[in-house]
Amino acid sequence: RILTTAEQERLAVQAPSPRARREATLVAFALKEAVYKAIDPVVRRYVRFTEVEVALGPPGPVAVRLRLPDPVLRGATVTAAWQVDGPWITAVASMRR
């Protein structure tokens, strides 16, 4: 429910073990939540997990693809990044219009 089909396919290659897939899914969840909070003031509606796609990699910046039909976001750029701090995943996102 959290990952798009493309994200699931990439994860199967990047994180072949169940534990690695679980951890990567947690990171994707945190990143998507950060993106939702960044775009909510403009979109003002519930955004499904599959309407945002993140390209996971090592901690740091990640590529974000919005899959929203909302014309209000045309031309908007969303950036996101993550890191691990002890037991915590920290994810941040911002939007530029």
Short mmCIF file of N, CA, C and O in Angstrom, two decimals:
data_model
loop_
_atom_site.label_atom_id
_atom_site.label_comp_id
_atom_site.label_asym_id
_atom_site.label_seq_id
_atom_site.Cartn_x
_atom_site.Cartn_y
_atom_site.Cartn_z
N ARG A 1 0.82 -1.21 0.00
CA ARG A 1 0.00 0.00 0.00
C ARG A 1 0.85 1.26 0.00
O ARG A 1 0.37 2.32 -0.34
N ILE A 2 2.10 1.16 0.39
CA ILE A 2 2.97 2.33 0.49
C ILE A 2 3.75 2.56 -0.79
O ILE A 2 3.95 3.69 -1.21
N LEU A 3 4.19 1.49 -1.42
CA LEU A 3 5.07 1.60 -2.58
C LEU A 3 4.33 1.45 -3.90
O LEU A 3 3.40 0.66 -4.01
N THR A 4 4.79 2.21 -4.90
CA THR A 4 4.26 2.04 -6.25
C THR A 4 4.85 0.75 -6.83
O THR A 4 5.81 0.18 -6.29
N THR A 5 4.32 0.32 -7.96
CA THR A 5 4.85 -0.88 -8.61
C THR A 5 6.32 -0.68 -8.97
O THR A 5 7.15 -1.58 -8.75
N ALA A 6 6.67 0.48 -9.50
CA ALA A 6 8.07 0.76 -9.86
C ALA A 6 8.97 0.72 -8.62
O ALA A 6 10.08 0.18 -8.68
N GLU A 7 8.50 1.28 -7.51
CA GLU A 7 9.29 1.25 -6.28
C GLU A 7 9.48 -0.18 -5.79
O GLU A 7 10.56 -0.56 -5.34
N GLN A 8 8.44 -0.99 -5.87
CA GLN A 8 8.53 -2.39 -5.46
C GLN A 8 9.54 -3.15 -6.32
O GLN A 8 10.33 -3.94 -5.79
N GLU A 9 9.52 -2.89 -7.61
CA GLU A 9 10.46 -3.56 -8.51
C GLU A 9 11.90 -3.17 -8.21
O GLU A 9 12.80 -4.01 -8.19
N ARG A 10 12.15 -1.86 -7.99
CA ARG A 10 13.50 -1.42 -7.64
C ARG A 10 13.95 -2.01 -6.32
O ARG A 10 15.10 -2.41 -6.16
N LEU A 11 13.04 -2.07 -5.37
CA LEU A 11 13.37 -2.59 -4.04
C LEU A 11 13.72 -4.07 -4.09
O LEU A 11 14.60 -4.52 -3.35
N ALA A 12 13.06 -4.83 -4.94
CA ALA A 12 13.35 -6.26 -5.07
C ALA A 12 14.80 -6.47 -5.49
O ALA A 12 15.44 -7.45 -5.08
N VAL A 13 15.35 -5.54 -6.28
CA VAL A 13 16.74 -5.64 -6.73
C VAL A 13 17.69 -5.05 -5.70
O VAL A 13 18.71 -5.64 -5.36
N GLN A 14 17.35 -3.87 -5.16
CA GLN A 14 18.24 -3.15 -4.24
C GLN A 14 18.29 -3.78 -2.85
O GLN A 14 19.30 -3.68 -2.17
N ALA A 15 17.19 -4.37 -2.41
CA ALA A 15 17.09 -4.91 -1.05
C ALA A 15 16.50 -6.32 -1.11
O ALA A 15 15.31 -6.51 -0.85
N PRO A 16 17.31 -7.29 -1.47
CA PRO A 16 16.78 -8.64 -1.68
C PRO A 16 16.31 -9.37 -0.41
O PRO A 16 15.46 -10.24 -0.48
N SER A 17 16.83 -9.01 0.76
CA SER A 17 16.41 -9.72 1.97
C SER A 17 15.16 -9.08 2.57
O SER A 17 14.93 -7.87 2.41
N PRO A 18 14.34 -9.85 3.26
CA PRO A 18 13.13 -9.29 3.88
C PRO A 18 13.43 -8.15 4.84
O PRO A 18 12.71 -7.15 4.87
N ARG A 19 14.50 -8.25 5.60
CA ARG A 19 14.85 -7.18 6.55
C ARG A 19 15.22 -5.88 5.80
O ARG A 19 14.79 -4.80 6.18
N ALA A 20 16.01 -6.02 4.74
CA ALA A 20 16.41 -4.84 3.96
C ALA A 20 15.19 -4.20 3.31
O ALA A 20 15.07 -2.97 3.26
N ARG A 21 14.25 -5.02 2.81
CA ARG A 21 13.02 -4.47 2.20
C ARG A 21 12.18 -3.75 3.25
O ARG A 21 11.64 -2.68 2.98
N ARG A 22 12.10 -4.32 4.45
CA ARG A 22 11.34 -3.68 5.53
C ARG A 22 11.93 -2.32 5.87
O ARG A 22 11.22 -1.33 5.98
N GLU A 23 13.25 -2.27 6.02
CA GLU A 23 13.91 -1.00 6.36
C GLU A 23 13.75 0.03 5.24
O GLU A 23 13.49 1.20 5.51
N ALA A 24 13.88 -0.40 4.01
CA ALA A 24 13.72 0.52 2.88
C ALA A 24 12.28 1.02 2.78
O ALA A 24 12.04 2.18 2.45
N THR A 25 11.32 0.17 3.11
CA THR A 25 9.92 0.58 3.09
C THR A 25 9.66 1.61 4.18
O THR A 25 8.92 2.58 3.96
N LEU A 26 10.28 1.46 5.34
CA LEU A 26 10.15 2.46 6.40
C LEU A 26 10.72 3.80 5.96
O LEU A 26 10.14 4.86 6.24
N VAL A 27 11.84 3.78 5.28
CA VAL A 27 12.45 5.02 4.77
C VAL A 27 11.51 5.66 3.74
O VAL A 27 11.27 6.87 3.77
N ALA A 28 10.97 4.85 2.83
CA ALA A 28 10.05 5.38 1.82
C ALA A 28 8.82 5.99 2.49
O ALA A 28 8.37 7.07 2.09
N PHE A 29 8.30 5.34 3.52
CA PHE A 29 7.15 5.87 4.25
C PHE A 29 7.48 7.23 4.85
O PHE A 29 6.72 8.19 4.71
N ALA A 30 8.63 7.33 5.50
CA ALA A 30 9.03 8.60 6.13
C ALA A 30 9.20 9.70 5.08
O ALA A 30 8.76 10.84 5.29
N LEU A 31 9.82 9.37 3.95
CA LEU A 31 10.01 10.36 2.89
C LEU A 31 8.67 10.82 2.32
O LEU A 31 8.45 12.02 2.10
N LYS A 32 7.77 9.88 2.07
CA LYS A 32 6.47 10.24 1.51
C LYS A 32 5.67 11.10 2.48
O LYS A 32 5.01 12.06 2.07
N GLU A 33 5.74 10.80 3.76
CA GLU A 33 5.06 11.64 4.76
C GLU A 33 5.62 13.06 4.73
O GLU A 33 4.88 14.03 4.82
N ALA A 34 6.93 13.18 4.60
CA ALA A 34 7.55 14.51 4.53
C ALA A 34 7.08 15.26 3.28
O ALA A 34 6.78 16.45 3.32
N VAL A 35 7.00 14.54 2.17
CA VAL A 35 6.53 15.17 0.92
C VAL A 35 5.08 15.62 1.07
O VAL A 35 4.72 16.73 0.69
N TYR A 36 4.24 14.78 1.67
CA TYR A 36 2.83 15.15 1.85
C TYR A 36 2.70 16.44 2.66
O TYR A 36 1.91 17.30 2.35
N LYS A 37 3.52 16.54 3.69
CA LYS A 37 3.46 17.74 4.54
C LYS A 37 3.94 18.98 3.78
O LYS A 37 3.46 20.08 4.00
N ALA A 38 4.88 18.79 2.86
CA ALA A 38 5.38 19.91 2.08
C ALA A 38 4.36 20.39 1.04
O ALA A 38 4.26 21.59 0.77
N ILE A 39 3.60 19.47 0.46
CA ILE A 39 2.67 19.85 -0.60
C ILE A 39 1.25 20.11 -0.12
O ILE A 39 0.45 20.71 -0.84
N ASP A 40 0.92 19.69 1.09
CA ASP A 40 -0.45 19.82 1.59
C ASP A 40 -1.01 21.24 1.55
O ASP A 40 -2.17 21.42 1.18
N PRO A 41 -0.24 22.27 1.92
CA PRO A 41 -0.81 23.62 1.87
C PRO A 41 -1.29 24.04 0.48
O PRO A 41 -2.15 24.90 0.35
N VAL A 42 -0.74 23.42 -0.56
CA VAL A 42 -1.13 23.75 -1.92
C VAL A 42 -2.22 22.78 -2.42
O VAL A 42 -3.22 23.20 -3.00
N VAL A 43 -2.04 21.50 -2.19
CA VAL A 43 -2.96 20.49 -2.71
C VAL A 43 -4.28 20.48 -1.92
O VAL A 43 -5.35 20.36 -2.50
N ARG A 44 -4.18 20.55 -0.62
CA ARG A 44 -5.35 20.57 0.27
C ARG A 44 -6.31 19.41 0.06
O ARG A 44 -7.52 19.57 0.01
N ARG A 45 -5.74 18.23 -0.06
CA ARG A 45 -6.55 17.01 -0.15
C ARG A 45 -5.69 15.83 0.28
O ARG A 45 -4.46 15.93 0.35
N TYR A 46 -6.35 14.71 0.55
CA TYR A 46 -5.62 13.50 0.90
C TYR A 46 -4.81 13.05 -0.32
O TYR A 46 -5.33 13.00 -1.43
N VAL A 47 -3.56 12.77 -0.11
CA VAL A 47 -2.68 12.29 -1.17
C VAL A 47 -2.34 10.83 -0.88
O VAL A 47 -1.83 10.51 0.20
N ARG A 48 -2.64 9.96 -1.83
CA ARG A 48 -2.36 8.53 -1.64
C ARG A 48 -0.86 8.27 -1.72
O ARG A 48 -0.12 8.99 -2.39
N PHE A 49 -0.42 7.21 -1.05
CA PHE A 49 1.00 6.85 -1.08
C PHE A 49 1.51 6.64 -2.50
O PHE A 49 2.65 6.95 -2.82
N THR A 50 0.66 6.11 -3.37
CA THR A 50 1.09 5.81 -4.73
C THR A 50 1.10 7.05 -5.63
O THR A 50 1.48 6.95 -6.80
N GLU A 51 0.73 8.21 -5.11
CA GLU A 51 0.77 9.44 -5.90
C GLU A 51 2.12 10.15 -5.77
O GLU A 51 2.34 11.18 -6.40
N VAL A 52 2.98 9.61 -4.94
CA VAL A 52 4.34 10.15 -4.77
C VAL A 52 5.30 8.97 -4.90
O VAL A 52 5.09 7.93 -4.30
N GLU A 53 6.33 9.16 -5.70
CA GLU A 53 7.31 8.10 -5.90
C GLU A 53 8.69 8.62 -5.50
O GLU A 53 9.06 9.73 -5.89
N VAL A 54 9.41 7.84 -4.73
CA VAL A 54 10.75 8.22 -4.30
C VAL A 54 11.75 7.18 -4.80
O VAL A 54 11.46 5.99 -4.82
N ALA A 55 12.91 7.64 -5.21
CA ALA A 55 13.98 6.75 -5.66
C ALA A 55 14.95 6.60 -4.50
O ALA A 55 15.77 7.48 -4.25
N LEU A 56 14.82 5.50 -3.78
CA LEU A 56 15.66 5.28 -2.60
C LEU A 56 17.10 5.01 -2.98
O LEU A 56 17.39 4.41 -4.01
N GLY A 57 17.97 5.45 -2.13
CA GLY A 57 19.39 5.23 -2.27
C GLY A 57 20.00 5.39 -0.89
O GLY A 57 19.30 5.31 0.12
N PRO A 58 21.28 5.66 -0.81
CA PRO A 58 21.91 5.86 0.48
C PRO A 58 21.36 7.13 1.14
O PRO A 58 20.74 7.97 0.48
N PRO A 59 21.57 7.28 2.45
CA PRO A 59 21.11 8.50 3.13
C PRO A 59 21.58 9.75 2.39
O PRO A 59 22.68 9.81 1.87
N GLY A 60 20.69 10.72 2.34
CA GLY A 60 20.95 11.97 1.63
C GLY A 60 19.79 12.29 0.72
O GLY A 60 18.69 11.78 0.90
N PRO A 61 20.04 13.13 -0.28
CA PRO A 61 18.96 13.53 -1.20
C PRO A 61 18.43 12.34 -2.01
O PRO A 61 19.19 11.43 -2.35
N VAL A 62 17.15 12.38 -2.32
CA VAL A 62 16.52 11.37 -3.17
C VAL A 62 15.67 12.06 -4.24
O VAL A 62 15.22 13.19 -4.04
N ALA A 63 15.48 11.38 -5.33
CA ALA A 63 14.62 11.90 -6.39
C ALA A 63 13.16 11.68 -5.99
O ALA A 63 12.81 10.63 -5.46
N VAL A 64 12.33 12.69 -6.25
CA VAL A 64 10.91 12.62 -5.94
C VAL A 64 10.13 12.86 -7.23
O VAL A 64 10.42 13.79 -7.98
N ARG A 65 9.15 12.01 -7.47
CA ARG A 65 8.28 12.16 -8.63
C ARG A 65 6.85 12.26 -8.14
O ARG A 65 6.36 11.35 -7.47
N LEU A 66 6.20 13.37 -8.44
CA LEU A 66 4.79 13.53 -8.09
C LEU A 66 3.95 12.92 -9.19
O LEU A 66 4.16 13.18 -10.37
N ARG A 67 2.98 12.10 -8.80
CA ARG A 67 2.08 11.46 -9.75
C ARG A 67 0.66 11.94 -9.48
O ARG A 67 -0.26 11.16 -9.43
N LEU A 68 0.54 13.25 -9.29
CA LEU A 68 -0.75 13.86 -8.96
C LEU A 68 -1.38 14.48 -10.19
O LEU A 68 -0.69 15.10 -11.00
N PRO A 69 -2.70 14.38 -10.30
CA PRO A 69 -3.37 15.00 -11.43
C PRO A 69 -3.64 16.49 -11.22
O PRO A 69 -4.05 17.18 -12.14
N ASP A 70 -3.38 17.00 -10.02
CA ASP A 70 -3.70 18.37 -9.67
C ASP A 70 -2.92 19.38 -10.52
O ASP A 70 -1.69 19.41 -10.46
N PRO A 71 -3.60 20.23 -11.27
CA PRO A 71 -2.89 21.24 -12.07
C PRO A 71 -2.19 22.28 -11.21
O PRO A 71 -1.25 22.93 -11.67
N VAL A 72 -2.59 22.42 -9.96
CA VAL A 72 -1.99 23.42 -9.08
C VAL A 72 -0.50 23.15 -8.84
O VAL A 72 0.25 24.04 -8.50
N LEU A 73 -0.06 21.92 -9.06
CA LEU A 73 1.34 21.57 -8.83
C LEU A 73 2.19 21.57 -10.09
O LEU A 73 3.37 21.24 -10.04
N ARG A 74 1.61 21.94 -11.22
CA ARG A 74 2.41 21.99 -12.45
C ARG A 74 3.57 22.96 -12.28
O ARG A 74 3.39 24.08 -11.81
N GLY A 75 4.73 22.51 -12.62
CA GLY A 75 5.91 23.35 -12.50
C GLY A 75 6.53 23.33 -11.11
O GLY A 75 7.58 23.92 -10.90
N ALA A 76 5.90 22.64 -10.17
CA ALA A 76 6.45 22.57 -8.81
C ALA A 76 7.58 21.55 -8.77
O ALA A 76 7.55 20.55 -9.47
N THR A 77 8.56 21.84 -7.95
CA THR A 77 9.68 20.92 -7.73
C THR A 77 9.69 20.54 -6.26
O THR A 77 9.66 21.41 -5.39
N VAL A 78 9.75 19.25 -6.01
CA VAL A 78 9.82 18.76 -4.63
C VAL A 78 11.17 18.09 -4.44
O VAL A 78 11.58 17.27 -5.26
N THR A 79 11.85 18.46 -3.38
CA THR A 79 13.11 17.82 -3.03
C THR A 79 12.94 17.15 -1.68
O THR A 79 12.15 17.60 -0.84
N ALA A 80 13.68 16.07 -1.47
CA ALA A 80 13.60 15.34 -0.20
C ALA A 80 14.95 14.70 0.11
O ALA A 80 15.76 14.46 -0.79
N ALA A 81 15.15 14.45 1.39
CA ALA A 81 16.38 13.81 1.84
C ALA A 81 16.08 13.06 3.13
O ALA A 81 15.09 13.33 3.81
N TRP A 82 16.95 12.12 3.46
CA TRP A 82 16.77 11.37 4.69
C TRP A 82 18.11 11.02 5.31
O TRP A 82 19.15 11.07 4.66
N GLN A 83 18.04 10.66 6.59
CA GLN A 83 19.22 10.17 7.32
C GLN A 83 18.74 9.32 8.49
O GLN A 83 17.57 9.39 8.87
N VAL A 84 19.63 8.54 9.03
CA VAL A 84 19.34 7.75 10.21
C VAL A 84 20.11 8.35 11.36
O VAL A 84 21.30 8.65 11.24
N ASP A 85 19.43 8.55 12.47
CA ASP A 85 20.04 9.09 13.68
C ASP A 85 19.70 8.14 14.82
O ASP A 85 18.62 8.23 15.40
N GLY A 86 20.61 7.20 15.09
CA GLY A 86 20.32 6.17 16.09
C GLY A 86 19.15 5.33 15.62
O GLY A 86 19.14 4.84 14.50
N PRO A 87 18.09 5.22 16.42
CA PRO A 87 16.93 4.41 16.01
C PRO A 87 15.94 5.19 15.15
O PRO A 87 14.91 4.65 14.75
N TRP A 88 16.23 6.45 14.86
CA TRP A 88 15.26 7.31 14.17
C TRP A 88 15.62 7.53 12.70
O TRP A 88 16.77 7.69 12.34
N ILE A 89 14.58 7.58 11.89
CA ILE A 89 14.72 7.99 10.49
C ILE A 89 14.23 9.43 10.42
O ILE A 89 13.12 9.73 10.84
N THR A 90 15.08 10.31 9.93
CA THR A 90 14.69 11.71 9.75
C THR A 90 14.54 11.96 8.26
O THR A 90 15.46 11.70 7.49
N ALA A 91 13.37 12.45 7.87
CA ALA A 91 13.10 12.76 6.47
C ALA A 91 12.60 14.19 6.37
O ALA A 91 11.80 14.63 7.19
N VAL A 92 13.09 14.90 5.38
CA VAL A 92 12.67 16.28 5.14
C VAL A 92 12.33 16.45 3.67
O VAL A 92 12.87 15.75 2.81
N ALA A 93 11.39 17.36 3.41
CA ALA A 93 11.01 17.64 2.03
C ALA A 93 10.63 19.10 1.92
O ALA A 93 10.17 19.71 2.90
N SER A 94 10.82 19.66 0.75
CA SER A 94 10.38 21.03 0.49
C SER A 94 9.86 21.12 -0.94
O SER A 94 10.21 20.29 -1.79
N MET A 95 9.02 22.13 -1.17
CA MET A 95 8.45 22.32 -2.49
C MET A 95 8.73 23.74 -2.96
O MET A 95 8.62 24.68 -2.18
N ARG A 96 9.09 23.86 -4.23
CA ARG A 96 9.27 25.18 -4.85
C ARG A 96 8.30 25.27 -6.00
O ARG A 96 8.14 24.33 -6.78
N ARG A 97 7.67 26.42 -6.12
CA ARG A 97 6.72 26.64 -7.22
C ARG A 97 7.23 27.72 -8.12
O ARG A 97 7.96 28.57 -7.78
#
